[in-house]
């Protein structure tokens, strides 16, 4: 089912989106060399609870994971890229960390992910991975407006990732969002312009380009959740929830503080 939000639901989506952005920004500010991923999960839980919001993750048990996720945020380090399950690991200087968070307030969800380097070390190739996913996300958002089709967004995202030299995995991509975190339509990270569902005002989409440095193949970690690059190479992921408006798209999970 494709959900078109009412003006009231869209107002609620803005509240959820701002909360997701605020939590990700404070986590990014707080993470240091030596921070444990389980601390990040605990901080996230506190911020969600203090806001009176609901985690979209803790009880989530989709077919692509083993049982309920059981945590409040996805933490993916280096070769881990999607659904990174927080575990007992202290971050090291130069680790490439992805934080992916979805919460719901008043029954409407928002979803966003950021990738950044921990500490001051700058390992070769890492900034380029992050930059490619951020530019692909911006291109996808720029293509989003009423009348555009899902394939236009997929094509815009895929063009940037391909030009940056990355092979694109088509198993996981963006998605509709609203009353539930994962809804139709699927937004692949590559595709053909002019194809697919035609966007309408009130549609909420989570766009989420992600890449692995030298492969398009994923392997599943022994934890049954965390997806890693098959070669052990580094990865990055950027995601925003956007609302299709009368004249374009509004980013609901934009941080209000510079990063
Ligand atoms: N928020 C992720 C996405 O971008 C989904 C995470 S599901 C979880 O679509 F269970 F791993 F948390
Ligand atoms: Co998502």
PDB file of C-alpha atoms and ligand atoms in Angstrom:
ATOM      1  CA  UNK A   1       0.000   0.000   0.000  1.00  0.00           C
ATOM      2  CA  UNK A   2       1.212   3.494  -0.808  1.00  0.00           C
ATOM      3  CA  UNK A   3       0.211   5.996   1.868  1.00  0.00           C
ATOM      4  CA  UNK A   4      -0.528   9.662   1.164  1.00  0.00           C
ATOM      5  CA  UNK A   5      -0.346  11.658   4.380  1.00  0.00           C
ATOM      6  CA  UNK A   6      -2.961  14.182   5.481  1.00  0.00           C
ATOM      7  CA  UNK A   7      -1.744  17.692   6.428  1.00  0.00           C
ATOM      8  CA  UNK A   8      -2.033  16.678  10.097  1.00  0.00           C
ATOM      9  CA  UNK A   9       0.053  13.558   9.534  1.00  0.00           C
ATOM     10  CA  UNK A  10       2.623  15.607   7.630  1.00  0.00           C
ATOM     11  CA  UNK A  11       2.898  17.982  10.606  1.00  0.00           C
ATOM     12  CA  UNK A  12       3.504  14.918  12.791  1.00  0.00           C
ATOM     13  CA  UNK A  13       6.133  13.623  10.347  1.00  0.00           C
ATOM     14  CA  UNK A  14       7.983  16.936  10.771  1.00  0.00           C
ATOM     15  CA  UNK A  15       8.077  16.355  14.532  1.00  0.00           C
ATOM     16  CA  UNK A  16       9.461  12.820  14.067  1.00  0.00           C
ATOM     17  CA  UNK A  17      11.967  13.994  11.472  1.00  0.00           C
ATOM     18  CA  UNK A  18      13.268  16.815  13.681  1.00  0.00           C
ATOM     19  CA  UNK A  19      13.687  14.394  16.579  1.00  0.00           C
ATOM     20  CA  UNK A  20      15.643  11.903  14.452  1.00  0.00           C
ATOM     21  CA  UNK A  21      17.880  14.740  13.209  1.00  0.00           C
ATOM     22  CA  UNK A  22      18.456  16.061  16.735  1.00  0.00           C
ATOM     23  CA  UNK A  23      19.337  12.640  18.119  1.00  0.00           C
ATOM     24  CA  UNK A  24      21.751  11.853  15.266  1.00  0.00           C
ATOM     25  CA  UNK A  25      23.412  15.271  15.640  1.00  0.00           C
ATOM     26  CA  UNK A  26      23.910  14.862  19.378  1.00  0.00           C
ATOM     27  CA  UNK A  27      25.245  11.344  18.940  1.00  0.00           C
ATOM     28  CA  UNK A  28      27.693  12.557  16.330  1.00  0.00           C
ATOM     29  CA  UNK A  29      28.865  15.301  18.705  1.00  0.00           C
ATOM     30  CA  UNK A  30      29.204  12.867  21.604  1.00  0.00           C
ATOM     31  CA  UNK A  31      30.962   9.944  19.895  1.00  0.00           C
ATOM     32  CA  UNK A  32      34.711   9.823  20.623  1.00  0.00           C
ATOM     33  CA  UNK A  33      37.566   7.385  20.157  1.00  0.00           C
ATOM     34  CA  UNK A  34      36.829   4.793  22.854  1.00  0.00           C
ATOM     35  CA  UNK A  35      33.028   5.211  22.813  1.00  0.00           C
ATOM     36  CA  UNK A  36      31.382   1.788  22.983  1.00  0.00           C
ATOM     37  CA  UNK A  37      28.573   0.993  20.503  1.00  0.00           C
ATOM     38  CA  UNK A  38      26.441  -0.165  23.441  1.00  0.00           C
ATOM     39  CA  UNK A  39      26.806   3.321  24.989  1.00  0.00           C
ATOM     40  CA  UNK A  40      25.582   4.839  21.727  1.00  0.00           C
ATOM     41  CA  UNK A  41      22.558   2.532  21.907  1.00  0.00           C
ATOM     42  CA  UNK A  42      21.895   3.534  25.534  1.00  0.00           C
ATOM     43  CA  UNK A  43      22.151   7.270  24.768  1.00  0.00           C
ATOM     44  CA  UNK A  44      19.733   6.774  21.883  1.00  0.00           C
ATOM     45  CA  UNK A  45      17.247   4.915  24.070  1.00  0.00           C
ATOM     46  CA  UNK A  46      17.332   7.735  26.662  1.00  0.00           C
ATOM     47  CA  UNK A  47      16.787  10.436  24.040  1.00  0.00           C
ATOM     48  CA  UNK A  48      13.872   8.534  22.460  1.00  0.00           C
ATOM     49  CA  UNK A  49      12.274   7.963  25.868  1.00  0.00           C
ATOM     50  CA  UNK A  50      12.844  11.545  27.061  1.00  0.00           C
ATOM     51  CA  UNK A  51      11.046  12.763  23.935  1.00  0.00           C
ATOM     52  CA  UNK A  52       8.114  10.395  24.544  1.00  0.00           C
ATOM     53  CA  UNK A  53       8.757   8.827  21.128  1.00  0.00           C
ATOM     54  CA  UNK A  54       8.703   5.180  20.047  1.00  0.00           C
ATOM     55  CA  UNK A  55      11.609   3.205  18.595  1.00  0.00           C
ATOM     56  CA  UNK A  56      10.879   1.664  15.202  1.00  0.00           C
ATOM     57  CA  UNK A  57      13.698  -0.838  15.760  1.00  0.00           C
ATOM     58  CA  UNK A  58      13.576  -2.484  19.165  1.00  0.00           C
ATOM     59  CA  UNK A  59      10.712  -4.896  18.420  1.00  0.00           C
ATOM     60  CA  UNK A  60      11.248  -4.966  14.659  1.00  0.00           C
ATOM     61  CA  UNK A  61      11.475  -8.520  13.318  1.00  0.00           C
ATOM     62  CA  UNK A  62      11.464  -8.470   9.499  1.00  0.00           C
ATOM     63  CA  UNK A  63      12.349 -11.427   7.285  1.00  0.00           C
ATOM     64  CA  UNK A  64      15.839 -10.002   6.648  1.00  0.00           C
ATOM     65  CA  UNK A  65      16.936 -10.213  10.300  1.00  0.00           C
ATOM     66  CA  UNK A  66      17.044 -12.854  13.027  1.00  0.00           C
ATOM     67  CA  UNK A  67      14.283 -12.163  15.545  1.00  0.00           C
ATOM     68  CA  UNK A  68      13.558  -8.739  17.076  1.00  0.00           C
ATOM     69  CA  UNK A  69      16.399  -6.238  16.522  1.00  0.00           C
ATOM     70  CA  UNK A  70      16.468  -5.536  20.272  1.00  0.00           C
ATOM     71  CA  UNK A  71      18.315  -2.186  19.992  1.00  0.00           C
ATOM     72  CA  UNK A  72      17.445   1.471  19.386  1.00  0.00           C
ATOM     73  CA  UNK A  73      19.885   2.405  16.633  1.00  0.00           C
ATOM     74  CA  UNK A  74      21.924   0.732  13.905  1.00  0.00           C
ATOM     75  CA  UNK A  75      25.673   1.163  14.394  1.00  0.00           C
ATOM     76  CA  UNK A  76      27.717  -0.007  11.417  1.00  0.00           C
ATOM     77  CA  UNK A  77      31.531   0.250  11.588  1.00  0.00           C
ATOM     78  CA  UNK A  78      33.876   0.115   8.564  1.00  0.00           C
ATOM     79  CA  UNK A  79      32.886  -2.971   6.528  1.00  0.00           C
ATOM     80  CA  UNK A  80      29.458  -3.127   8.231  1.00  0.00           C
ATOM     81  CA  UNK A  81      26.945  -1.076   6.235  1.00  0.00           C
ATOM     82  CA  UNK A  82      23.294  -1.887   6.956  1.00  0.00           C
ATOM     83  CA  UNK A  83      21.359  -3.065  10.037  1.00  0.00           C
ATOM     84  CA  UNK A  84      24.500  -2.872  12.183  1.00  0.00           C
ATOM     85  CA  UNK A  85      23.576  -4.339  15.529  1.00  0.00           C
ATOM     86  CA  UNK A  86      25.153  -2.510  18.479  1.00  0.00           C
ATOM     87  CA  UNK A  87      27.605  -4.766  20.299  1.00  0.00           C
ATOM     88  CA  UNK A  88      30.482  -4.512  22.765  1.00  0.00           C
ATOM     89  CA  UNK A  89      33.020  -2.601  20.642  1.00  0.00           C
ATOM     90  CA  UNK A  90      34.983   0.545  21.502  1.00  0.00           C
ATOM     91  CA  UNK A  91      35.430   2.862  18.512  1.00  0.00           C
ATOM     92  CA  UNK A  92      38.981   3.412  17.251  1.00  0.00           C
ATOM     93  CA  UNK A  93      40.569   6.481  15.660  1.00  0.00           C
ATOM     94  CA  UNK A  94      39.630   6.570  11.965  1.00  0.00           C
ATOM     95  CA  UNK A  95      36.691   4.138  12.205  1.00  0.00           C
ATOM     96  CA  UNK A  96      33.979   4.911   9.657  1.00  0.00           C
ATOM     97  CA  UNK A  97      30.736   4.852  11.625  1.00  0.00           C
ATOM     98  CA  UNK A  98      27.201   4.802  10.231  1.00  0.00           C
ATOM     99  CA  UNK A  99      24.333   5.628  12.572  1.00  0.00           C
ATOM    100  CA  UNK A 100      20.857   4.782  11.236  1.00  0.00           C
ATOM    101  CA  UNK A 101      17.839   5.767  13.320  1.00  0.00           C
ATOM    102  CA  UNK A 102      14.068   5.608  12.915  1.00  0.00           C
ATOM    103  CA  UNK A 103      11.544   6.726  15.511  1.00  0.00           C
ATOM    104  CA  UNK A 104       7.866   7.411  15.485  1.00  0.00           C
ATOM    105  CA  UNK A 105       5.852  10.133  17.241  1.00  0.00           C
ATOM    106  CA  UNK A 106       2.074  10.267  17.144  1.00  0.00           C
ATOM    107  CA  UNK A 107       2.081   7.174  14.920  1.00  0.00           C
ATOM    108  CA  UNK A 108       4.260   8.600  12.114  1.00  0.00           C
ATOM    109  CA  UNK A 109       7.836   7.424  11.522  1.00  0.00           C
ATOM    110  CA  UNK A 110      10.974   9.157  10.221  1.00  0.00           C
ATOM    111  CA  UNK A 111      14.242   7.455   9.251  1.00  0.00           C
ATOM    112  CA  UNK A 112      17.732   8.876   8.639  1.00  0.00           C
ATOM    113  CA  UNK A 113      21.336   7.710   8.493  1.00  0.00           C
ATOM    114  CA  UNK A 114      24.702   9.488   8.646  1.00  0.00           C
ATOM    115  CA  UNK A 115      28.241   8.230   8.097  1.00  0.00           C
ATOM    116  CA  UNK A 116      31.305   9.948   9.558  1.00  0.00           C
ATOM    117  CA  UNK A 117      34.888   9.305  10.640  1.00  0.00           C
ATOM    118  CA  UNK A 118      35.623   8.918  14.345  1.00  0.00           C
ATOM    119  CA  UNK A 119      38.553  10.841  15.865  1.00  0.00           C
ATOM    120  CA  UNK A 120      41.171  12.570  13.758  1.00  0.00           C
ATOM    121  CA  UNK A 121      42.657   9.832  11.539  1.00  0.00           C
ATOM    122  CA  UNK A 122      41.522  10.041   7.924  1.00  0.00           C
ATOM    123  CA  UNK A 123      42.087   6.636   6.257  1.00  0.00           C
ATOM    124  CA  UNK A 124      42.427   6.779   2.469  1.00  0.00           C
ATOM    125  CA  UNK A 125      39.196   6.446   0.501  1.00  0.00           C
ATOM    126  CA  UNK A 126      36.815   6.869   3.437  1.00  0.00           C
ATOM    127  CA  UNK A 127      35.868  10.508   2.884  1.00  0.00           C
ATOM    128  CA  UNK A 128      35.184   9.677  -0.780  1.00  0.00           C
ATOM    129  CA  UNK A 129      32.741   6.909   0.172  1.00  0.00           C
ATOM    130  CA  UNK A 130      30.824   9.233   2.485  1.00  0.00           C
ATOM    131  CA  UNK A 131      30.879  12.074  -0.027  1.00  0.00           C
ATOM    132  CA  UNK A 132      29.471   9.831  -2.782  1.00  0.00           C
ATOM    133  CA  UNK A 133      26.498   8.708  -0.703  1.00  0.00           C
ATOM    134  CA  UNK A 134      25.799  12.291   0.425  1.00  0.00           C
ATOM    135  CA  UNK A 135      25.918  13.596  -3.144  1.00  0.00           C
ATOM    136  CA  UNK A 136      23.741  10.714  -4.365  1.00  0.00           C
ATOM    137  CA  UNK A 137      21.212  11.495  -1.649  1.00  0.00           C
ATOM    138  CA  UNK A 138      21.171  15.165  -2.652  1.00  0.00           C
ATOM    139  CA  UNK A 139      20.646  14.177  -6.303  1.00  0.00           C
ATOM    140  CA  UNK A 140      17.762  11.874  -5.387  1.00  0.00           C
ATOM    141  CA  UNK A 141      16.133  14.639  -3.350  1.00  0.00           C
ATOM    142  CA  UNK A 142      16.626  17.155  -6.178  1.00  0.00           C
ATOM    143  CA  UNK A 143      14.746  14.816  -8.540  1.00  0.00           C
ATOM    144  CA  UNK A 144      11.792  14.452  -6.152  1.00  0.00           C
ATOM    145  CA  UNK A 145       8.693  16.459  -7.014  1.00  0.00           C
ATOM    146  CA  UNK A 146       5.045  15.778  -7.923  1.00  0.00           C
ATOM    147  CA  UNK A 147       4.848  14.011 -11.269  1.00  0.00           C
ATOM    148  CA  UNK A 148       8.379  12.613 -11.099  1.00  0.00           C
ATOM    149  CA  UNK A 149       8.576   8.831 -10.984  1.00  0.00           C
ATOM    150  CA  UNK A 150      10.430   6.576  -8.582  1.00  0.00           C
ATOM    151  CA  UNK A 151      12.711   5.566 -11.457  1.00  0.00           C
ATOM    152  CA  UNK A 152      13.799   9.212 -11.842  1.00  0.00           C
ATOM    153  CA  UNK A 153      15.004   9.259  -8.217  1.00  0.00           C
ATOM    154  CA  UNK A 154      16.691   5.855  -8.546  1.00  0.00           C
ATOM    155  CA  UNK A 155      18.395   6.997 -11.734  1.00  0.00           C
ATOM    156  CA  UNK A 156      19.622  10.239 -10.127  1.00  0.00           C
ATOM    157  CA  UNK A 157      21.051   8.333  -7.157  1.00  0.00           C
ATOM    158  CA  UNK A 158      22.588   5.588  -9.296  1.00  0.00           C
ATOM    159  CA  UNK A 159      24.192   8.053 -11.702  1.00  0.00           C
ATOM    160  CA  UNK A 160      26.163   9.712  -8.889  1.00  0.00           C
ATOM    161  CA  UNK A 161      27.247   6.412  -7.304  1.00  0.00           C
ATOM    162  CA  UNK A 162      28.283   4.940 -10.656  1.00  0.00           C
ATOM    163  CA  UNK A 163      30.212   8.072 -11.665  1.00  0.00           C
ATOM    164  CA  UNK A 164      32.040   7.899  -8.330  1.00  0.00           C
ATOM    165  CA  UNK A 165      33.152   4.397  -9.315  1.00  0.00           C
ATOM    166  CA  UNK A 166      30.999   2.233  -7.065  1.00  0.00           C
ATOM    167  CA  UNK A 167      29.058  -0.916  -7.984  1.00  0.00           C
ATOM    168  CA  UNK A 168      25.465  -0.711  -6.772  1.00  0.00           C
ATOM    169  CA  UNK A 169      23.784  -3.424  -4.729  1.00  0.00           C
ATOM    170  CA  UNK A 170      20.060  -3.670  -5.561  1.00  0.00           C
ATOM    171  CA  UNK A 171      18.954  -5.850  -2.613  1.00  0.00           C
ATOM    172  CA  UNK A 172      18.323  -2.951  -0.206  1.00  0.00           C
ATOM    173  CA  UNK A 173      17.319   0.621  -0.959  1.00  0.00           C
ATOM    174  CA  UNK A 174      14.945   3.385   0.025  1.00  0.00           C
ATOM    175  CA  UNK A 175      11.286   3.030   0.839  1.00  0.00           C
ATOM    176  CA  UNK A 176       7.987   4.666   1.522  1.00  0.00           C
ATOM    177  CA  UNK A 177       7.490   5.607   5.167  1.00  0.00           C
ATOM    178  CA  UNK A 178       4.598   6.948   7.239  1.00  0.00           C
ATOM    179  CA  UNK A 179       2.419   4.917   9.587  1.00  0.00           C
ATOM    180  CA  UNK A 180       5.085   2.206   9.304  1.00  0.00           C
ATOM    181  CA  UNK A 181       8.851   2.545   8.856  1.00  0.00           C
ATOM    182  CA  UNK A 182       9.029   0.337   5.755  1.00  0.00           C
ATOM    183  CA  UNK A 183       6.248   0.758   3.187  1.00  0.00           C
ATOM    184  CA  UNK A 184       5.822   0.784  -0.567  1.00  0.00           C
ATOM    185  CA  UNK A 185       7.168   2.082  -2.867  1.00  0.00           C
ATOM    186  CA  UNK A 186      10.659   0.607  -2.908  1.00  0.00           C
ATOM    187  CA  UNK A 187      13.299   3.110  -4.111  1.00  0.00           C
ATOM    188  CA  UNK A 188      16.222   1.193  -5.600  1.00  0.00           C
ATOM    189  CA  UNK A 189      19.600   2.936  -5.660  1.00  0.00           C
ATOM    190  CA  UNK A 190      19.712   2.652  -9.439  1.00  0.00           C
ATOM    191  CA  UNK A 191      17.052   2.534 -12.119  1.00  0.00           C
ATOM    192  CA  UNK A 192      15.562   3.855 -15.307  1.00  0.00           C
ATOM    193  CA  UNK A 193      14.042   7.316 -15.598  1.00  0.00           C
ATOM    194  CA  UNK A 194      10.321   7.496 -16.334  1.00  0.00           C
ATOM    195  CA  UNK A 195       9.558   4.153 -14.690  1.00  0.00           C
ATOM    196  CA  UNK A 196       7.572   3.346 -11.594  1.00  0.00           C
ATOM    197  CA  UNK A 197       5.091   5.063  -9.301  1.00  0.00           C
ATOM    198  CA  UNK A 198       4.365   8.734  -9.981  1.00  0.00           C
ATOM    199  CA  UNK A 199       5.033  10.901  -6.915  1.00  0.00           C
ATOM    200  CA  UNK A 200       2.184  12.859  -5.322  1.00  0.00           C
ATOM    201  CA  UNK A 201       2.139  15.544  -2.616  1.00  0.00           C
ATOM    202  CA  UNK A 202       1.817  13.940   0.808  1.00  0.00           C
ATOM    203  CA  UNK A 203       3.997  10.932  -0.047  1.00  0.00           C
ATOM    204  CA  UNK A 204       6.863  10.345   2.396  1.00  0.00           C
ATOM    205  CA  UNK A 205      10.009   8.624   1.143  1.00  0.00           C
ATOM    206  CA  UNK A 206      13.201   7.526   2.857  1.00  0.00           C
ATOM    207  CA  UNK A 207      16.022   7.744   0.296  1.00  0.00           C
ATOM    208  CA  UNK A 208      19.149   5.863   1.308  1.00  0.00           C
ATOM    209  CA  UNK A 209      22.117   5.470  -1.011  1.00  0.00           C
ATOM    210  CA  UNK A 210      24.846   3.227   0.398  1.00  0.00           C
ATOM    211  CA  UNK A 211      28.039   1.837  -1.106  1.00  0.00           C
ATOM    212  CA  UNK A 212      30.894  -0.566  -0.486  1.00  0.00           C
ATOM    213  CA  UNK A 213      34.360   0.427  -1.701  1.00  0.00           C
ATOM    214  CA  UNK A 214      35.141  -2.471  -4.023  1.00  0.00           C
ATOM    215  CA  UNK A 215      32.170  -4.839  -4.242  1.00  0.00           C
ATOM    216  CA  UNK A 216      28.395  -4.967  -4.546  1.00  0.00           C
ATOM    217  CA  UNK A 217      28.137  -8.191  -2.534  1.00  0.00           C
ATOM    218  CA  UNK A 218      26.932  -8.371   1.075  1.00  0.00           C
ATOM    219  CA  UNK A 219      27.514 -10.995   3.733  1.00  0.00           C
ATOM    220  CA  UNK A 220      25.475 -11.404   6.913  1.00  0.00           C
ATOM    221  CA  UNK A 221      27.322 -11.284  10.203  1.00  0.00           C
ATOM    222  CA  UNK A 222      27.031 -14.123  12.743  1.00  0.00           C
ATOM    223  CA  UNK A 223      24.655 -11.859  14.732  1.00  0.00           C
ATOM    224  CA  UNK A 224      22.003 -12.543  12.069  1.00  0.00           C
ATOM    225  CA  UNK A 225      21.497  -8.809  11.382  1.00  0.00           C
ATOM    226  CA  UNK A 226      24.597  -6.840  10.487  1.00  0.00           C
ATOM    227  CA  UNK A 227      25.291  -6.719   6.746  1.00  0.00           C
ATOM    228  CA  UNK A 228      28.948  -6.333   5.754  1.00  0.00           C
ATOM    229  CA  UNK A 229      30.820  -5.949   2.502  1.00  0.00           C
ATOM    230  CA  UNK A 230      31.812  -9.384   1.210  1.00  0.00           C
ATOM    231  CA  UNK A 231      35.406  -8.263   0.745  1.00  0.00           C
ATOM    232  CA  UNK A 232      35.810  -6.523   4.118  1.00  0.00           C
ATOM    233  CA  UNK A 233      36.149  -3.155   2.395  1.00  0.00           C
ATOM    234  CA  UNK A 234      34.804   0.042   3.937  1.00  0.00           C
ATOM    235  CA  UNK A 235      31.247   1.269   3.338  1.00  0.00           C
ATOM    236  CA  UNK A 236      29.067   4.358   3.761  1.00  0.00           C
ATOM    237  CA  UNK A 237      25.332   5.161   3.922  1.00  0.00           C
ATOM    238  CA  UNK A 238      23.332   8.418   3.915  1.00  0.00           C
ATOM    239  CA  UNK A 239      19.589   8.636   4.399  1.00  0.00           C
ATOM    240  CA  UNK A 240      16.903  11.297   4.731  1.00  0.00           C
ATOM    241  CA  UNK A 241      13.150  11.138   5.027  1.00  0.00           C
ATOM    242  CA  UNK A 242      11.543  13.580   2.600  1.00  0.00           C
ATOM    243  CA  UNK A 243       7.956  14.698   2.012  1.00  0.00           C
ATOM    244  CA  UNK A 244       6.732  15.363  -1.502  1.00  0.00           C
ATOM    245  CA  UNK A 245       5.187  18.837  -1.452  1.00  0.00           C
ATOM    246  CA  UNK A 246       3.240  20.802  -4.089  1.00  0.00           C
ATOM    247  CA  UNK A 247       6.401  22.196  -5.634  1.00  0.00           C
ATOM    248  CA  UNK A 248       9.195  19.787  -4.714  1.00  0.00           C
ATOM    249  CA  UNK A 249      10.416  17.951  -1.657  1.00  0.00           C
ATOM    250  CA  UNK A 250      10.953  18.919   1.963  1.00  0.00           C
ATOM    251  CA  UNK A 251      13.722  17.217   3.940  1.00  0.00           C
ATOM    252  CA  UNK A 252      12.235  16.219   7.291  1.00  0.00           C
ATOM    253  CA  UNK A 253      15.410  14.847   8.897  1.00  0.00           C
ATOM    254  CA  UNK A 254      17.775  17.747   8.129  1.00  0.00           C
ATOM    255  CA  UNK A 255      20.034  18.627  11.053  1.00  0.00           C
ATOM    256  CA  UNK A 256      19.518  22.187  12.235  1.00  0.00           C
ATOM    257  CA  UNK A 257      23.101  22.392  13.458  1.00  0.00           C
ATOM    258  CA  UNK A 258      26.119  22.298  11.147  1.00  0.00           C
ATOM    259  CA  UNK A 259      28.046  19.033  11.342  1.00  0.00           C
TER     260      UNK A 259
HETATM  261  N1  LIG B   1      16.361   2.244   9.157  1.00  0.00           N
HETATM  262  C1  LIG B   1      16.832   1.140   8.358  1.00  0.00           C
HETATM  263  C2  LIG B   1      16.523   1.569   6.958  1.00  0.00           C
HETATM  264  O1  LIG B   1      17.147   2.510   6.597  1.00  0.00           O
HETATM  265  C3  LIG B   1      16.208  -0.161   8.780  1.00  0.00           C
HETATM  266  C4  LIG B   1      16.788  -0.716  10.007  1.00  0.00           C
HETATM  267  S1  LIG B   1      15.913  -2.083  10.482  1.00  0.00           S
HETATM  268  C5  LIG B   1      16.660  -2.613  11.875  1.00  0.00           C
HETATM  269  O2  LIG B   1      15.604   1.238   6.282  1.00  0.00           O
HETATM  270  F1  LIG B   1      15.865  -3.514  12.378  1.00  0.00           F
HETATM  271  F2  LIG B   1      17.834  -3.067  11.588  1.00  0.00           F
HETATM  272  F3  LIG B   1      16.790  -1.684  12.752  1.00  0.00           F
HETATM  273 CO1  LIG B   2      15.401   3.459   5.717  1.00  0.00          CO
END
